mmCIF file of C-alpha atoms and ligand atoms in Angstrom:
data_model
loop_
_atom_site.group_PDB
_atom_site.id
_atom_site.type_symbol
_atom_site.label_atom_id
_atom_site.label_comp_id
_atom_site.label_asym_id
_atom_site.label_seq_id
_atom_site.Cartn_x
_atom_site.Cartn_y
_atom_site.Cartn_z
ATOM 1 C CA UNK A 1 13.119 48.021 31.603
ATOM 2 C CA UNK A 2 11.883 47.454 28.191
ATOM 3 C CA UNK A 3 9.678 44.736 27.627
ATOM 4 C CA UNK A 4 10.636 42.422 24.755
ATOM 5 C CA UNK A 5 7.335 41.171 22.723
ATOM 6 C CA UNK A 6 7.522 37.640 22.193
ATOM 7 C CA UNK A 7 6.420 36.436 19.025
ATOM 8 C CA UNK A 8 4.675 33.091 19.194
ATOM 9 C CA UNK A 9 5.714 30.449 16.164
ATOM 10 C CA UNK A 10 2.477 29.936 14.550
ATOM 11 C CA UNK A 11 3.653 29.028 10.713
ATOM 12 C CA UNK A 12 2.356 25.629 9.299
ATOM 13 C CA UNK A 13 3.773 23.524 6.423
ATOM 14 C CA UNK A 14 1.466 23.433 3.421
ATOM 15 C CA UNK A 15 1.361 20.380 1.129
ATOM 16 C CA UNK A 16 -0.494 20.925 -2.028
ATOM 17 C CA UNK A 17 -1.378 18.104 -4.804
ATOM 18 C CA UNK A 18 -4.140 18.265 -7.443
ATOM 19 C CA UNK A 19 -5.904 15.399 -5.266
ATOM 20 C CA UNK A 20 -5.062 12.569 -3.518
ATOM 21 C CA UNK A 21 -1.493 11.594 -4.677
ATOM 22 C CA UNK A 22 -0.050 14.189 -2.144
ATOM 23 C CA UNK A 23 -1.294 12.003 0.669
ATOM 24 C CA UNK A 24 1.756 9.451 0.124
ATOM 25 C CA UNK A 25 4.317 12.454 0.497
ATOM 26 C CA UNK A 26 2.450 14.167 3.497
ATOM 27 C CA UNK A 27 2.561 10.412 4.971
ATOM 28 C CA UNK A 28 6.025 10.387 5.266
ATOM 29 C CA UNK A 29 6.766 13.938 5.657
ATOM 30 C CA UNK A 30 4.803 13.824 9.075
ATOM 31 C CA UNK A 31 6.296 10.474 10.007
ATOM 32 C CA UNK A 32 9.577 12.161 9.775
ATOM 33 C CA UNK A 33 8.621 15.566 11.483
ATOM 34 C CA UNK A 34 5.882 15.230 13.636
ATOM 35 C CA UNK A 35 7.043 18.106 15.589
ATOM 36 C CA UNK A 36 5.101 20.647 12.916
ATOM 37 C CA UNK A 37 1.334 21.725 11.929
ATOM 38 C CA UNK A 38 0.740 20.632 8.447
ATOM 39 C CA UNK A 39 -2.254 22.064 6.297
ATOM 40 C CA UNK A 40 -2.988 19.410 3.028
ATOM 41 C CA UNK A 41 -4.915 20.711 0.158
ATOM 42 C CA UNK A 42 -6.390 18.357 -2.717
ATOM 43 C CA UNK A 43 -7.585 20.499 -5.633
ATOM 44 C CA UNK A 44 -9.822 17.143 -6.273
ATOM 45 C CA UNK A 45 -12.352 19.283 -8.210
ATOM 46 C CA UNK A 46 -9.990 20.359 -10.748
ATOM 47 C CA UNK A 47 -7.970 16.979 -10.728
ATOM 48 C CA UNK A 48 -6.254 15.250 -12.865
ATOM 49 C CA UNK A 49 -4.275 18.340 -13.878
ATOM 50 C CA UNK A 50 -1.850 16.031 -16.209
ATOM 51 C CA UNK A 51 -4.238 16.434 -19.300
ATOM 52 C CA UNK A 52 -4.364 20.389 -18.781
ATOM 53 C CA UNK A 53 -2.362 23.176 -20.586
ATOM 54 C CA UNK A 54 0.917 24.692 -18.692
ATOM 55 C CA UNK A 55 -1.275 27.907 -18.116
ATOM 56 C CA UNK A 56 -4.238 26.042 -16.417
ATOM 57 C CA UNK A 57 -1.771 23.813 -14.296
ATOM 58 C CA UNK A 58 -0.260 27.316 -13.303
ATOM 59 C CA UNK A 59 -3.429 29.162 -12.679
ATOM 60 C CA UNK A 60 -4.647 25.939 -10.711
ATOM 61 C CA UNK A 61 -1.538 25.424 -9.055
ATOM 62 C CA UNK A 62 -1.025 29.238 -7.855
ATOM 63 C CA UNK A 63 -4.647 29.594 -6.391
ATOM 64 C CA UNK A 64 -4.247 26.739 -4.461
ATOM 65 C CA UNK A 65 -0.428 27.752 -2.869
ATOM 66 C CA UNK A 66 -2.576 31.291 -2.226
ATOM 67 C CA UNK A 67 -5.073 29.636 0.002
ATOM 68 C CA UNK A 68 -2.435 27.724 1.908
ATOM 69 C CA UNK A 69 -0.270 31.055 2.337
ATOM 70 C CA UNK A 70 -3.602 32.879 3.635
ATOM 71 C CA UNK A 71 -4.070 29.829 6.032
ATOM 72 C CA UNK A 72 -0.952 29.919 7.680
ATOM 73 C CA UNK A 73 1.383 27.698 5.589
ATOM 74 C CA UNK A 74 5.206 29.570 5.671
ATOM 75 C CA UNK A 75 6.270 27.349 3.238
ATOM 76 C CA UNK A 76 4.357 24.981 0.705
ATOM 77 C CA UNK A 77 5.893 21.823 -0.987
ATOM 78 C CA UNK A 78 3.763 21.070 -4.078
ATOM 79 C CA UNK A 79 3.628 17.235 -3.811
ATOM 80 C CA UNK A 80 2.684 16.984 -7.158
ATOM 81 C CA UNK A 81 5.181 16.571 -10.197
ATOM 82 C CA UNK A 82 2.938 17.970 -12.377
ATOM 83 C CA UNK A 83 2.433 21.288 -10.605
ATOM 84 C CA UNK A 84 6.580 21.157 -10.079
ATOM 85 C CA UNK A 85 7.199 20.583 -13.698
ATOM 86 C CA UNK A 86 4.498 23.610 -14.823
ATOM 87 C CA UNK A 87 4.147 25.908 -12.142
ATOM 88 C CA UNK A 88 7.139 26.138 -9.685
ATOM 89 C CA UNK A 89 9.517 28.462 -11.277
ATOM 90 C CA UNK A 90 7.015 31.013 -12.602
ATOM 91 C CA UNK A 91 5.609 31.172 -8.965
ATOM 92 C CA UNK A 92 9.063 30.978 -7.310
ATOM 93 C CA UNK A 93 10.117 33.869 -9.825
ATOM 94 C CA UNK A 94 7.473 35.946 -10.631
ATOM 95 C CA UNK A 95 4.784 35.570 -7.965
ATOM 96 C CA UNK A 96 6.541 35.303 -4.531
ATOM 97 C CA UNK A 97 8.828 38.206 -4.436
ATOM 98 C CA UNK A 98 6.039 40.947 -5.322
ATOM 99 C CA UNK A 99 2.820 38.902 -2.926
ATOM 100 C CA UNK A 100 4.815 36.638 -0.464
ATOM 101 C CA UNK A 101 8.592 37.522 -0.082
ATOM 102 C CA UNK A 102 8.790 35.717 3.207
ATOM 103 C CA UNK A 103 7.025 32.454 2.155
ATOM 104 C CA UNK A 104 8.960 29.377 0.100
ATOM 105 C CA UNK A 105 7.473 27.337 -2.336
ATOM 106 C CA UNK A 106 9.111 23.721 -3.090
ATOM 107 C CA UNK A 107 8.471 21.481 -5.625
ATOM 108 C CA UNK A 108 9.451 17.667 -5.985
ATOM 109 C CA UNK A 109 11.108 16.718 -8.959
ATOM 110 C CA UNK A 110 15.037 18.044 -8.338
ATOM 111 C CA UNK A 111 15.238 16.315 -4.949
ATOM 112 C CA UNK A 112 13.810 13.233 -6.683
ATOM 113 C CA UNK A 113 16.410 13.237 -9.701
ATOM 114 C CA UNK A 114 18.980 14.037 -7.146
ATOM 115 C CA UNK A 115 19.028 10.916 -5.277
ATOM 116 C CA UNK A 116 18.686 8.784 -8.359
ATOM 117 C CA UNK A 117 21.876 7.917 -8.952
ATOM 118 C CA UNK A 118 21.589 5.160 -6.201
ATOM 119 C CA UNK A 119 18.957 3.437 -7.513
ATOM 120 C CA UNK A 120 20.105 2.383 -10.913
ATOM 121 C CA UNK A 121 23.333 0.005 -11.985
ATOM 122 C CA UNK A 122 21.903 -0.398 -15.730
ATOM 123 C CA UNK A 123 22.036 3.503 -15.867
ATOM 124 C CA UNK A 124 18.758 3.272 -17.701
ATOM 125 C CA UNK A 125 15.802 4.754 -15.562
ATOM 126 C CA UNK A 126 11.970 4.800 -16.746
ATOM 127 C CA UNK A 127 9.725 7.303 -15.510
ATOM 128 C CA UNK A 128 6.042 6.941 -15.095
ATOM 129 C CA UNK A 129 4.577 10.563 -15.291
ATOM 130 C CA UNK A 130 1.330 12.414 -16.295
ATOM 131 C CA UNK A 131 1.108 13.415 -19.941
ATOM 132 C CA UNK A 132 1.948 17.250 -18.787
ATOM 133 C CA UNK A 133 4.656 16.295 -17.061
ATOM 134 C CA UNK A 134 6.260 14.426 -19.902
ATOM 135 C CA UNK A 135 5.838 16.893 -22.089
ATOM 136 C CA UNK A 136 7.590 19.750 -20.050
ATOM 137 C CA UNK A 137 11.012 17.521 -20.196
ATOM 138 C CA UNK A 138 11.483 18.262 -16.996
ATOM 139 C CA UNK A 139 12.755 15.103 -15.797
ATOM 140 C CA UNK A 140 15.234 14.884 -18.436
ATOM 141 C CA UNK A 141 16.301 18.504 -18.359
ATOM 142 C CA UNK A 142 17.252 17.701 -14.344
ATOM 143 C CA UNK A 143 18.860 14.317 -15.036
ATOM 144 C CA UNK A 144 20.816 15.484 -17.442
ATOM 145 C CA UNK A 145 22.377 18.180 -15.183
ATOM 146 C CA UNK A 146 22.446 16.324 -11.985
ATOM 147 C CA UNK A 147 23.275 12.832 -13.499
ATOM 148 C CA UNK A 148 24.324 13.278 -17.378
ATOM 149 C CA UNK A 149 25.453 9.271 -17.842
ATOM 150 C CA UNK A 150 22.211 8.358 -17.104
ATOM 151 C CA UNK A 151 19.660 7.349 -19.757
ATOM 152 C CA UNK A 152 16.060 8.726 -18.986
ATOM 153 C CA UNK A 153 13.123 7.370 -20.520
ATOM 154 C CA UNK A 154 9.663 9.332 -19.691
ATOM 155 C CA UNK A 155 6.450 7.420 -20.421
ATOM 156 C CA UNK A 156 2.902 8.883 -19.777
ATOM 157 C CA UNK A 157 0.674 7.075 -17.392
ATOM 158 C CA UNK A 158 -2.403 7.201 -19.492
ATOM 159 C CA UNK A 159 -5.577 7.264 -17.759
ATOM 160 C CA UNK A 160 -4.237 5.924 -14.207
ATOM 161 C CA UNK A 161 -4.509 9.574 -12.141
ATOM 162 C CA UNK A 162 -8.057 9.630 -13.380
ATOM 163 C CA UNK A 163 -9.101 5.720 -12.558
ATOM 164 C CA UNK A 164 -7.483 6.365 -9.138
ATOM 165 C CA UNK A 165 -9.615 9.644 -8.216
ATOM 166 C CA UNK A 166 -12.748 8.364 -9.669
ATOM 167 C CA UNK A 167 -11.764 4.746 -7.795
ATOM 168 C CA UNK A 168 -12.336 2.606 -10.878
ATOM 169 C CA UNK A 169 -12.109 -1.016 -10.243
ATOM 170 C CA UNK A 170 -9.119 -3.158 -9.449
ATOM 171 C CA UNK A 171 -9.706 -4.468 -13.189
ATOM 172 C CA UNK A 172 -9.497 -1.558 -15.023
ATOM 173 C CA UNK A 173 -6.507 -0.096 -13.018
ATOM 174 C CA UNK A 174 -4.652 -3.132 -13.546
ATOM 175 C CA UNK A 175 -4.996 -3.238 -17.638
ATOM 176 C CA UNK A 176 -3.626 0.055 -17.528
ATOM 177 C CA UNK A 177 -0.683 -0.685 -15.557
ATOM 178 C CA UNK A 178 0.037 -3.552 -17.845
ATOM 179 C CA UNK A 179 -0.606 -1.428 -20.923
ATOM 180 C CA UNK A 180 1.802 1.831 -19.595
ATOM 181 C CA UNK A 181 4.608 -0.896 -18.147
ATOM 182 C CA UNK A 182 4.383 -2.129 -21.692
ATOM 183 C CA UNK A 183 5.318 0.745 -23.599
ATOM 184 C CA UNK A 184 7.845 1.867 -21.382
ATOM 185 C CA UNK A 185 9.514 -1.266 -21.198
ATOM 186 C CA UNK A 186 9.140 -1.770 -25.137
ATOM 187 C CA UNK A 187 11.092 1.573 -25.002
ATOM 188 C CA UNK A 188 14.020 0.755 -23.257
ATOM 189 C CA UNK A 189 14.868 -3.483 -22.052
ATOM 190 C CA UNK A 190 17.617 -2.172 -19.933
ATOM 191 C CA UNK A 191 15.716 0.072 -17.053
ATOM 192 C CA UNK A 192 16.360 -1.331 -13.664
ATOM 193 C CA UNK A 193 14.545 1.319 -12.192
ATOM 194 C CA UNK A 194 10.985 2.867 -12.470
ATOM 195 C CA UNK A 195 10.360 5.966 -10.613
ATOM 196 C CA UNK A 196 6.740 7.016 -9.996
ATOM 197 C CA UNK A 197 6.991 10.512 -10.745
ATOM 198 C CA UNK A 198 3.646 11.131 -10.013
ATOM 199 C CA UNK A 199 2.642 11.156 -6.465
ATOM 200 C CA UNK A 200 -0.666 9.539 -6.916
ATOM 201 C CA UNK A 201 1.363 6.434 -8.517
ATOM 202 C CA UNK A 202 2.701 5.976 -5.104
ATOM 203 C CA UNK A 203 -0.784 5.430 -3.916
ATOM 204 C CA UNK A 204 -0.818 2.061 -6.319
ATOM 205 C CA UNK A 205 2.981 0.912 -5.853
ATOM 206 C CA UNK A 206 2.114 -2.406 -4.623
ATOM 207 C CA UNK A 207 -0.227 -2.866 -7.896
ATOM 208 C CA UNK A 208 2.638 -1.623 -10.284
ATOM 209 C CA UNK A 209 5.759 -3.767 -8.368
ATOM 210 C CA UNK A 210 3.433 -6.793 -8.972
ATOM 211 C CA UNK A 211 3.340 -6.372 -12.803
ATOM 212 C CA UNK A 212 6.817 -5.232 -13.173
ATOM 213 C CA UNK A 213 9.393 -7.750 -13.726
ATOM 214 C CA UNK A 214 11.390 -8.983 -10.801
ATOM 215 C CA UNK A 215 14.601 -7.207 -11.438
ATOM 216 C CA UNK A 216 13.232 -3.856 -11.742
ATOM 217 C CA UNK A 217 12.954 -1.498 -8.680
ATOM 218 C CA UNK A 218 9.814 0.743 -8.112
ATOM 219 C CA UNK A 219 11.123 3.798 -6.695
ATOM 220 C CA UNK A 220 8.657 6.195 -4.764
ATOM 221 C CA UNK A 221 9.099 9.828 -3.565
ATOM 222 C CA UNK A 222 7.647 10.099 -0.422
ATOM 223 C CA UNK A 223 10.899 9.132 1.635
ATOM 224 C CA UNK A 224 12.941 11.002 -0.769
ATOM 225 C CA UNK A 225 11.230 14.369 -0.768
ATOM 226 C CA UNK A 226 10.433 14.116 3.277
ATOM 227 C CA UNK A 227 14.218 13.617 3.690
ATOM 228 C CA UNK A 228 15.205 16.629 1.721
ATOM 229 C CA UNK A 229 12.254 18.922 3.328
ATOM 230 C CA UNK A 230 13.921 18.092 6.794
ATOM 231 C CA UNK A 231 17.270 18.794 5.187
ATOM 232 C CA UNK A 232 15.937 22.126 3.850
ATOM 233 C CA UNK A 233 14.292 23.251 7.234
ATOM 234 C CA UNK A 234 17.201 22.723 9.488
ATOM 235 C CA UNK A 235 19.232 24.833 6.912
ATOM 236 C CA UNK A 236 17.040 27.773 6.655
ATOM 237 C CA UNK A 237 16.720 29.046 10.139
ATOM 238 C CA UNK A 238 14.590 32.039 9.245
ATOM 239 C CA UNK A 239 11.479 29.536 8.316
ATOM 240 C CA UNK A 240 12.085 26.939 11.191
ATOM 241 C CA UNK A 241 12.188 29.904 13.466
ATOM 242 C CA UNK A 242 8.371 30.954 12.672
ATOM 243 C CA UNK A 243 7.129 27.172 12.445
ATOM 244 C CA UNK A 244 4.812 25.864 15.461
ATOM 245 C CA UNK A 245 5.989 23.333 17.055
ATOM 246 C CA UNK A 246 3.270 21.072 17.806
ATOM 247 C CA UNK A 247 2.129 18.275 15.434
ATOM 248 C CA UNK A 248 -1.486 18.612 13.795
ATOM 249 C CA UNK A 249 -2.555 17.875 10.426
ATOM 250 C CA UNK A 250 -5.794 19.390 8.914
ATOM 251 C CA UNK A 251 -7.138 18.039 5.508
ATOM 252 C CA UNK A 252 -8.838 20.059 2.902
ATOM 253 C CA UNK A 253 -10.274 19.255 -0.626
ATOM 254 C CA UNK A 254 -11.654 21.543 -3.139
ATOM 255 C CA UNK A 255 -14.566 18.486 -3.762
ATOM 256 C CA UNK A 256 -17.658 18.091 -2.073
ATOM 257 C CA UNK A 257 -18.033 14.561 -2.471
ATOM 258 C CA UNK A 258 -18.406 12.276 0.483
ATOM 259 C CA UNK A 259 -16.148 9.641 -2.006
ATOM 260 C CA UNK A 260 -13.297 11.888 -2.123
ATOM 261 C CA UNK A 261 -13.076 12.127 1.435
ATOM 262 C CA UNK A 262 -13.497 8.523 1.979
ATOM 263 C CA UNK A 263 -10.685 8.040 -0.290
ATOM 264 C CA UNK A 264 -8.391 10.482 1.260
ATOM 265 C CA UNK A 265 -8.947 8.641 5.128
ATOM 266 C CA UNK A 266 -7.887 5.095 2.942
ATOM 267 C CA UNK A 267 -5.311 6.867 1.368
ATOM 268 C CA UNK A 268 -3.637 8.312 4.009
ATOM 269 C CA UNK A 269 -4.537 5.182 6.348
ATOM 270 C CA UNK A 270 -6.102 7.037 9.313
ATOM 271 C CA UNK A 271 -9.659 8.114 10.241
ATOM 272 C CA UNK A 272 -9.387 11.745 8.969
ATOM 273 C CA UNK A 273 -11.823 14.934 9.098
ATOM 274 C CA UNK A 274 -11.653 16.443 5.619
ATOM 275 C CA UNK A 275 -13.323 19.601 4.847
ATOM 276 C CA UNK A 276 -14.291 21.095 1.653
ATOM 277 C CA UNK A 277 -12.968 24.400 0.898
ATOM 278 C CA UNK A 278 -13.951 27.177 -2.008
ATOM 279 C CA UNK A 279 -11.739 29.419 -3.026
ATOM 280 C CA UNK A 280 -11.409 31.777 -6.493
ATOM 281 C CA UNK A 281 -9.614 30.321 -9.049
ATOM 282 C CA UNK A 282 -7.766 33.038 -11.409
HETATM 283 N N1 LIG B 1 -0.385 13.819 -8.588
HETATM 284 C C1 LIG B 1 -0.124 14.975 -9.776
HETATM 285 C C2 LIG B 1 1.940 14.253 -10.004
HETATM 286 O O1 LIG B 1 2.509 14.094 -8.927
HETATM 287 C C3 LIG B 1 -0.904 14.638 -11.090
HETATM 288 C C4 LIG B 1 -1.897 14.174 -10.727
HETATM 289 C C5 LIG B 1 -2.926 14.852 -11.868
HETATM 290 O O2 LIG B 1 -3.228 14.726 -13.153
HETATM 291 O O3 LIG B 1 -3.630 15.473 -11.570
HETATM 292 O O4 LIG B 1 2.105 14.818 -11.179
#
């Protein structure tokens, strides 16, 4: 009798960010789907991405995605709006078909925008994002497609990512949040929901919430992205069947700094082992 060879599913879910921000997404994803194996990569060495050119963001993101694929990820989520806005399309259209035809890369901007309608009654939504995300105008373009009646005001979060990555003191952080929120609300007084359109900002959501007027809701992406990813995996059997059904998470950073590793543990909210990885950037 002919033997049928069973292939053991061994695939992982890759989660990529420029640094610490993706941990807020990873936390929600692993809570919702504790049945898979996850590989987190933060490119802390090169963060922030938000003040870089589109070309640089593309090259950095692609190098990170390649590392995740080479280390067992079958599907990778860009848990970074800046990378989603400036690199996702090019990777999906130009790289995957040639180099990784069976793998997938997903972004987080469209899933966020798709869920927006339910969060605002005034129809005026503020978005805090990095300079490079604001410049890409991806949020406005996608809002126009998915929620054409809504007014979107995109405001740069200034130095916030830098302050988080460098663990600057609370005073500086609060002053920058006040500055950024002041600018946003000056531009539109009818805003009743603010999307944290940079995953790093979810790490300081509490402080942002305290500074915003009480009638304005703060929308974090983690829960939204986790639900959309679960739905995607559910609908795509060709991906689901190759994912390993055993929970584990491994954490990686391109930074060699012990402080960065401590920050990763603090923001993930657990005592985790983080390893430093090196790879070539194009
Ligand atoms: N966490 C990233 C985002 O969601 C970007 C932070 C950065 O500037 O590197 O946009």
